[in-house]
CSV table of C-alpha atoms in Angstrom, one decimal:
chain,number,residue,atom,x,y,z
C,264,UNK,CA,0.2,-0.1,-0.1
C,265,UNK,CA,1.3,4.0,-0.8
C,266,UNK,CA,-0.9,5.7,1.3
C,267,UNK,CA,-4.4,4.6,3.1
C,268,UNK,CA,-7.6,5.5,1.9
C,269,UNK,CA,-9.1,9.2,2.2
C,270,UNK,CA,-5.5,10.8,2.6
C,271,UNK,CA,-5.8,14.0,2.1
C,272,UNK,CA,-4.6,15.2,-1.8
C,273,UNK,CA,-1.7,17.6,-0.8
C,274,UNK,CA,1.2,19.1,-3.0
C,275,UNK,CA,3.7,17.0,-1.4
C,276,UNK,CA,1.4,13.7,-2.1
C,277,UNK,CA,0.8,15.2,-5.7
C,278,UNK,CA,4.5,14.2,-5.7
C,279,UNK,CA,5.4,11.6,-4.5
C,280,UNK,CA,2.6,9.9,-7.0
C,281,UNK,CA,4.7,11.6,-9.7
C,282,UNK,CA,8.2,10.5,-8.7
C,283,UNK,CA,6.0,6.7,-8.8
C,284,UNK,CA,5.1,7.0,-12.2
C,285,UNK,CA,1.3,7.7,-10.8
C,286,UNK,CA,-1.3,9.8,-12.1
C,287,UNK,CA,-4.3,10.9,-9.9
C,288,UNK,CA,-7.5,12.2,-11.8
C,289,UNK,CA,-10.7,13.8,-10.1
C,290,UNK,CA,-12.2,10.1,-10.2
C,291,UNK,CA,-9.2,8.6,-7.7
C,292,UNK,CA,-10.7,11.2,-5.4
C,293,UNK,CA,-13.4,11.8,-3.1
C,294,UNK,CA,-14.4,15.5,-2.5
C,295,UNK,CA,-12.3,17.2,0.7
C,296,UNK,CA,-15.8,17.6,2.6
C,297,UNK,CA,-16.4,13.9,2.2
C,298,UNK,CA,-13.3,12.7,3.4
C,299,UNK,CA,-14.0,15.1,6.6
C,300,UNK,CA,-17.3,13.6,7.2
C,301,UNK,CA,-15.7,10.0,6.6
C,302,UNK,CA,-13.1,11.1,8.9
C,303,UNK,CA,-15.8,12.4,11.6
C,304,UNK,CA,-17.5,8.7,11.7
C,305,UNK,CA,-15.0,6.8,11.8
C,306,UNK,CA,-13.3,8.7,14.7
C,307,UNK,CA,-17.3,8.3,16.5
C,308,UNK,CA,-16.8,4.6,15.5
C,309,UNK,CA,-13.6,4.2,16.9
C,310,UNK,CA,-14.4,6.0,20.3
C,311,UNK,CA,-17.3,4.5,20.6
C,312,UNK,CA,-16.3,1.2,21.0
C,313,UNK,CA,-13.3,2.2,23.2
C,314,UNK,CA,-15.9,3.6,25.5
C,315,UNK,CA,-17.8,0.8,25.9
C,316,UNK,CA,-15.2,-1.6,25.8
C,317,UNK,CA,-13.9,0.6,29.1
C,318,UNK,CA,-17.2,0.7,31.1
C,319,UNK,CA,-17.2,-3.0,30.0
C,320,UNK,CA,-13.4,-4.1,31.6
C,321,UNK,CA,-12.6,-0.8,33.6
C,322,UNK,CA,-9.3,-0.6,30.9
C,323,UNK,CA,-8.9,1.9,28.1
C,324,UNK,CA,-7.7,0.3,24.9
C,325,UNK,CA,-6.8,2.8,22.3
C,326,UNK,CA,-4.6,0.6,20.1
C,327,UNK,CA,-7.0,0.6,17.0
C,328,UNK,CA,-7.8,3.7,17.5
C,329,UNK,CA,-4.0,5.4,17.7
C,330,UNK,CA,-3.5,3.6,14.3
C,331,UNK,CA,-6.7,4.2,11.9
C,332,UNK,CA,-8.8,6.9,13.0
C,333,UNK,CA,-6.9,9.2,14.6
C,334,UNK,CA,-4.7,9.2,12.0
C,335,UNK,CA,-7.3,10.2,9.7
C,336,UNK,CA,-8.7,12.4,11.6
C,337,UNK,CA,-5.6,14.2,12.9
C,338,UNK,CA,-4.5,14.8,8.9
C,339,UNK,CA,-7.7,15.7,7.5
C,340,UNK,CA,-8.1,18.6,9.5
C,341,UNK,CA,-5.2,20.2,8.1
C,342,UNK,CA,-7.1,20.7,5.1
C,343,UNK,CA,-10.8,20.4,5.6
C,344,UNK,CA,-13.1,22.7,7.0
C,345,UNK,CA,-12.9,22.7,11.0
C,346,UNK,CA,-16.7,24.4,11.2
C,347,UNK,CA,-18.1,21.4,8.5
C,348,UNK,CA,-16.5,19.1,10.7
C,349,UNK,CA,-18.3,21.0,13.9
C,350,UNK,CA,-21.6,20.8,12.2
C,351,UNK,CA,-22.1,17.4,11.3
C,352,UNK,CA,-21.1,16.3,14.6
C,353,UNK,CA,-23.9,17.8,15.8
C,354,UNK,CA,-26.2,15.7,13.9
C,355,UNK,CA,-24.6,12.8,16.0
C,356,UNK,CA,-27.1,11.8,19.0
C,357,UNK,CA,-24.4,10.7,22.0
C,358,UNK,CA,-23.8,14.2,23.9
C,359,UNK,CA,-20.6,12.5,25.7
C,360,UNK,CA,-18.9,10.9,22.7
C,361,UNK,CA,-19.8,14.3,20.2
C,362,UNK,CA,-18.1,16.0,22.9
C,363,UNK,CA,-15.0,14.6,22.9
C,364,UNK,CA,-14.4,14.4,19.3
C,365,UNK,CA,-15.2,17.9,18.6
C,366,UNK,CA,-12.6,18.6,21.8
C,367,UNK,CA,-9.8,16.5,20.0
C,368,UNK,CA,-10.5,18.6,16.7
C,369,UNK,CA,-10.5,22.1,18.0
C,370,UNK,CA,-7.3,21.0,20.3
C,371,UNK,CA,-5.4,19.5,17.1
C,372,UNK,CA,-6.0,22.9,15.4
C,373,UNK,CA,-4.9,24.4,18.3
C,374,UNK,CA,-2.3,22.9,18.8
C,375,UNK,CA,-0.8,23.4,15.1
C,376,UNK,CA,-1.5,26.9,15.6
C,377,UNK,CA,1.0,26.8,18.6
C,378,UNK,CA,3.6,24.5,16.6
C,379,UNK,CA,3.3,21.3,18.6
C,380,UNK,CA,5.5,18.6,17.1
C,381,UNK,CA,3.6,15.9,15.2
C,382,UNK,CA,4.3,13.6,18.3
C,383,UNK,CA,3.0,16.1,20.7
C,384,UNK,CA,-0.1,16.7,18.3
C,385,UNK,CA,-1.0,12.9,18.6
C,386,UNK,CA,-0.6,12.8,22.7
C,387,UNK,CA,-2.9,15.7,22.4
C,388,UNK,CA,-5.4,14.3,20.2
C,389,UNK,CA,-5.4,11.3,22.9
C,390,UNK,CA,-6.2,13.5,25.6
C,391,UNK,CA,-8.2,15.2,24.4
C,392,UNK,CA,-10.7,12.4,23.0
C,393,UNK,CA,-10.5,10.7,26.6
C,394,UNK,CA,-10.5,13.8,28.8
C,395,UNK,CA,-14.5,13.0,29.4
C,396,UNK,CA,-14.3,9.3,29.8
C,397,UNK,CA,-14.8,9.0,33.9
C,398,UNK,CA,-18.6,10.1,32.5
C,399,UNK,CA,-18.8,6.3,32.3
C,400,UNK,CA,-19.0,6.4,35.9
C,401,UNK,CA,-21.3,8.8,36.6
C,402,UNK,CA,-25.2,7.3,36.4
C,403,UNK,CA,-26.6,8.5,32.9
C,404,UNK,CA,-30.2,10.3,34.2
C,405,UNK,CA,-27.5,13.1,36.2
C,406,UNK,CA,-25.4,14.0,32.8
C,407,UNK,CA,-29.1,13.8,31.0
C,408,UNK,CA,-30.9,15.8,33.7
C,409,UNK,CA,-32.8,18.8,31.9
C,410,UNK,CA,-33.3,21.0,35.0
C,411,UNK,CA,-31.1,22.4,37.6
C,412,UNK,CA,-28.6,20.0,39.6
C,413,UNK,CA,-28.8,19.8,43.3
C,414,UNK,CA,-25.3,20.1,45.6
C,415,UNK,CA,-25.1,16.7,45.7
C,416,UNK,CA,-25.8,16.0,42.1
C,417,UNK,CA,-22.7,18.5,41.3
C,418,UNK,CA,-20.5,17.4,43.6
C,419,UNK,CA,-20.9,13.5,42.1
C,420,UNK,CA,-20.9,14.7,38.9
C,421,UNK,CA,-17.5,16.6,39.3
C,422,UNK,CA,-16.2,13.2,40.9
C,423,UNK,CA,-15.7,12.4,36.5
C,424,UNK,CA,-12.4,13.9,36.5
C,425,UNK,CA,-11.2,11.7,39.4
C,426,UNK,CA,-13.1,8.4,38.0
C,427,UNK,CA,-11.3,9.2,34.5
C,428,UNK,CA,-7.7,9.8,35.7
C,429,UNK,CA,-7.8,6.9,38.1
C,430,UNK,CA,-9.3,4.6,34.8
C,431,UNK,CA,-6.4,6.0,32.5
C,432,UNK,CA,-3.5,5.5,34.3
C,433,UNK,CA,-4.1,2.1,34.8
C,434,UNK,CA,-4.5,1.5,31.2
C,435,UNK,CA,-1.2,-0.3,29.6
C,436,UNK,CA,-1.5,2.1,26.5
C,437,UNK,CA,-2.3,5.5,27.8
C,438,UNK,CA,0.9,7.9,28.8
C,439,UNK,CA,0.3,10.1,32.1
C,440,UNK,CA,0.8,13.4,29.8
C,441,UNK,CA,-2.3,12.0,27.9
C,442,UNK,CA,-4.2,10.5,31.3
C,443,UNK,CA,-3.4,14.2,33.2
C,444,UNK,CA,-5.8,16.4,31.2
C,445,UNK,CA,-8.8,14.2,32.6
C,446,UNK,CA,-7.8,15.0,36.0
C,447,UNK,CA,-7.6,18.3,35.1
C,448,UNK,CA,-9.4,20.4,32.6
C,449,UNK,CA,-11.9,21.8,34.9
C,450,UNK,CA,-8.9,23.2,36.6
C,451,UNK,CA,-8.9,27.1,36.3
C,452,UNK,CA,-5.3,29.3,36.6
C,453,UNK,CA,-6.3,31.1,39.2
C,454,UNK,CA,-7.6,28.3,41.4
C,455,UNK,CA,-11.2,28.6,41.0
C,456,UNK,CA,-11.1,25.0,39.4
C,457,UNK,CA,-11.5,21.5,40.8
C,458,UNK,CA,-11.0,18.5,41.6
C,459,UNK,CA,-7.7,20.2,43.5
C,460,UNK,CA,-7.9,24.0,43.0
C,461,UNK,CA,-4.6,23.7,41.2
C,462,UNK,CA,-3.3,27.2,40.3
C,463,UNK,CA,-0.7,28.8,37.0
C,464,UNK,CA,2.0,26.4,36.6
C,465,UNK,CA,1.0,23.9,38.5
C,466,UNK,CA,-1.4,22.7,35.8
C,467,UNK,CA,0.3,20.6,32.7
C,468,UNK,CA,0.3,22.5,29.5
C,469,UNK,CA,-2.0,20.0,28.5
C,470,UNK,CA,-5.0,20.5,30.8
C,471,UNK,CA,-4.2,24.1,30.0
C,472,UNK,CA,-4.8,23.8,26.6
C,473,UNK,CA,-8.1,21.3,26.8
C,474,UNK,CA,-9.5,23.8,29.4
C,475,UNK,CA,-9.9,26.5,26.7
C,476,UNK,CA,-11.4,24.1,23.5
C,477,UNK,CA,-13.5,22.4,26.4
C,478,UNK,CA,-15.1,25.4,27.5
C,479,UNK,CA,-15.1,26.5,23.8
C,480,UNK,CA,-17.3,23.7,22.6
C,481,UNK,CA,-19.8,23.0,26.1
C,482,UNK,CA,-20.5,27.0,25.3
C,483,UNK,CA,-21.3,26.1,22.0
C,484,UNK,CA,-23.5,22.9,22.0
C,485,UNK,CA,-26.6,22.0,22.9
C,486,UNK,CA,-26.9,20.0,26.4
C,487,UNK,CA,-30.1,18.4,28.2
C,488,UNK,CA,-30.0,21.5,30.5
C,489,UNK,CA,-29.4,24.5,28.2
C,490,UNK,CA,-29.1,25.7,24.3
C,491,UNK,CA,-25.9,26.4,22.8
C,492,UNK,CA,-24.7,30.0,23.5
C,493,UNK,CA,-25.0,32.3,20.2
C,494,UNK,CA,-20.8,32.1,18.6
C,495,UNK,CA,-20.6,36.0,19.5
C,496,UNK,CA,-21.1,35.4,23.1
C,497,UNK,CA,-18.9,32.3,23.4
C,498,UNK,CA,-15.8,34.2,22.3
C,499,UNK,CA,-16.7,37.7,24.2
C,500,UNK,CA,-17.2,35.5,27.4
C,501,UNK,CA,-14.2,33.5,26.7
C,502,UNK,CA,-12.0,36.8,26.0
C,503,UNK,CA,-12.6,38.3,29.1
C,504,UNK,CA,-12.2,34.9,31.0
C,505,UNK,CA,-8.5,34.9,29.7
C,506,UNK,CA,-6.3,36.4,31.7
C,507,UNK,CA,-7.7,34.8,35.2
C,508,UNK,CA,-9.4,31.4,34.5
C,509,UNK,CA,-7.6,30.1,31.3
C,510,UNK,CA,-4.0,30.5,30.1
C,511,UNK,CA,-3.7,33.8,28.1
C,512,UNK,CA,-1.6,32.3,25.7
C,513,UNK,CA,-3.5,29.6,24.7
C,514,UNK,CA,-7.0,31.7,24.7
C,515,UNK,CA,-5.9,34.6,22.6
C,516,UNK,CA,-4.2,32.0,20.0
C,517,UNK,CA,-7.5,30.1,20.0
C,518,UNK,CA,-10.0,32.6,19.5
C,519,UNK,CA,-8.1,34.8,17.0
C,520,UNK,CA,-7.6,31.8,14.8
C,521,UNK,CA,-11.1,30.7,15.3
C,522,UNK,CA,-12.1,34.2,13.3
C,523,UNK,CA,-9.6,34.0,10.7
C,524,UNK,CA,-10.6,30.1,10.5
C,525,UNK,CA,-14.3,31.9,9.7
C,526,UNK,CA,-13.3,34.2,6.8
C,527,UNK,CA,-15.5,32.5,3.7
C,528,UNK,CA,-17.8,31.0,6.0
C,529,UNK,CA,-21.5,31.1,5.9
C,530,UNK,CA,-23.2,32.4,9.5
C,531,UNK,CA,-26.2,33.5,10.9
C,532,UNK,CA,-26.9,37.1,12.0
C,533,UNK,CA,-28.8,37.7,15.4
C,534,UNK,CA,-32.0,39.2,12.5
C,535,UNK,CA,-31.7,35.8,11.0
C,536,UNK,CA,-30.3,36.2,8.2
C,537,UNK,CA,-27.2,34.2,6.6
C,538,UNK,CA,-23.8,36.3,6.1
C,539,UNK,CA,-20.7,35.2,4.5
C,540,UNK,CA,-17.5,36.5,6.8
C,541,UNK,CA,-15.3,38.8,3.8
C,542,UNK,CA,-12.5,40.1,6.4
C,543,UNK,CA,-11.9,40.6,10.3
C,544,UNK,CA,-11.8,44.4,12.0
C,545,UNK,CA,-8.3,45.1,13.2
C,546,UNK,CA,-9.7,47.1,16.2
C,547,UNK,CA,-12.5,44.0,17.0
C,548,UNK,CA,-11.8,40.6,15.4
C,549,UNK,CA,-15.0,39.5,17.0
C,550,UNK,CA,-17.0,42.0,14.8
C,551,UNK,CA,-15.8,40.8,10.8
C,552,UNK,CA,-17.0,42.8,7.7
C,553,UNK,CA,-19.8,40.3,6.3
C,554,UNK,CA,-21.4,40.2,3.3
C,555,UNK,CA,-25.1,39.8,3.0
C,556,UNK,CA,-26.9,39.5,-0.3
C,557,UNK,CA,-24.3,41.1,-1.8
C,558,UNK,CA,-23.7,44.1,0.5
C,559,UNK,CA,-20.9,44.8,2.6
C,560,UNK,CA,-22.1,44.9,6.3
C,561,UNK,CA,-19.2,46.0,9.5
C,562,UNK,CA,-20.5,44.5,12.1
C,563,UNK,CA,-18.2,47.2,14.0
C,564,UNK,CA,-20.5,49.6,12.9
C,565,UNK,CA,-23.8,47.7,13.7
C,566,UNK,CA,-23.9,47.6,17.5
C,567,UNK,CA,-27.4,45.5,17.1
C,568,UNK,CA,-26.5,43.0,15.5
C,569,UNK,CA,-24.0,39.9,16.2
C,570,UNK,CA,-22.7,36.2,14.8
C,571,UNK,CA,-25.3,33.8,16.4
C,572,UNK,CA,-23.2,30.9,14.7
C,573,UNK,CA,-22.4,28.4,11.6
C,574,UNK,CA,-24.7,28.0,9.0
C,575,UNK,CA,-26.4,25.6,8.7
C,576,UNK,CA,-27.3,26.2,12.7
C,577,UNK,CA,-29.3,22.9,13.3
């Protein structure tokens, strides 16, 4: 085999093909969108198997995931649309799995933006995919409770961090740096997080990074107890927390690059109209220049309008 199926077609791959006397045509390739959806589905199926086996045995086996779906996911995200990937995930019906994969995709992108090495990127993706595995030990009715949790119920759900770390540290295939984010992704730099109220550099790098992507995806997603928050408000809230709860270096890079990722993407405005982001405002990148029905609109000057979410929103 020269390349695995669904390998993104890059200039380097085309050069390799030419050197081997292989000429690729359009008929040989799927569209990037199809490949992205296949990567999402493959990761969902593989992670579902990992979670099911972990629930039954208490041990987390990820060898197959690391060899098949994970490389496909990392490579495909390098050329495909992150937004299309996240929108496709919304169609899945397992909240814990879709959240884990969404956080992994966002973490992979943030890791790239921070110039992590290939090995670090793979370890980060594993850590992100497994950061919520401790929820397997939480009663499902608590995870899916539509109303407000009692103090006792909230304390029980918080234990998923300890449960997850215990499962991962006792699994032979899991490195310690991949297990720690399960324990620490709810820690906050100012000491307001849990379970150990750690502060600053006492929180490892992967946990500080995944804390950012975890919160972004959670706020942007529908849950049994709340609807997703409009994109603009998510960005604003996270920016306000960048110098308190979260690592500012990671948070500011993530937010600015997420806005850059949206250039050329259809979004839904607060008035219900669909717009395409054309360019970012240097003075306020969270209120970009958009095109609506062929006309340009500067959201920086339209204080009554903001971005609600990606299109399609459902």
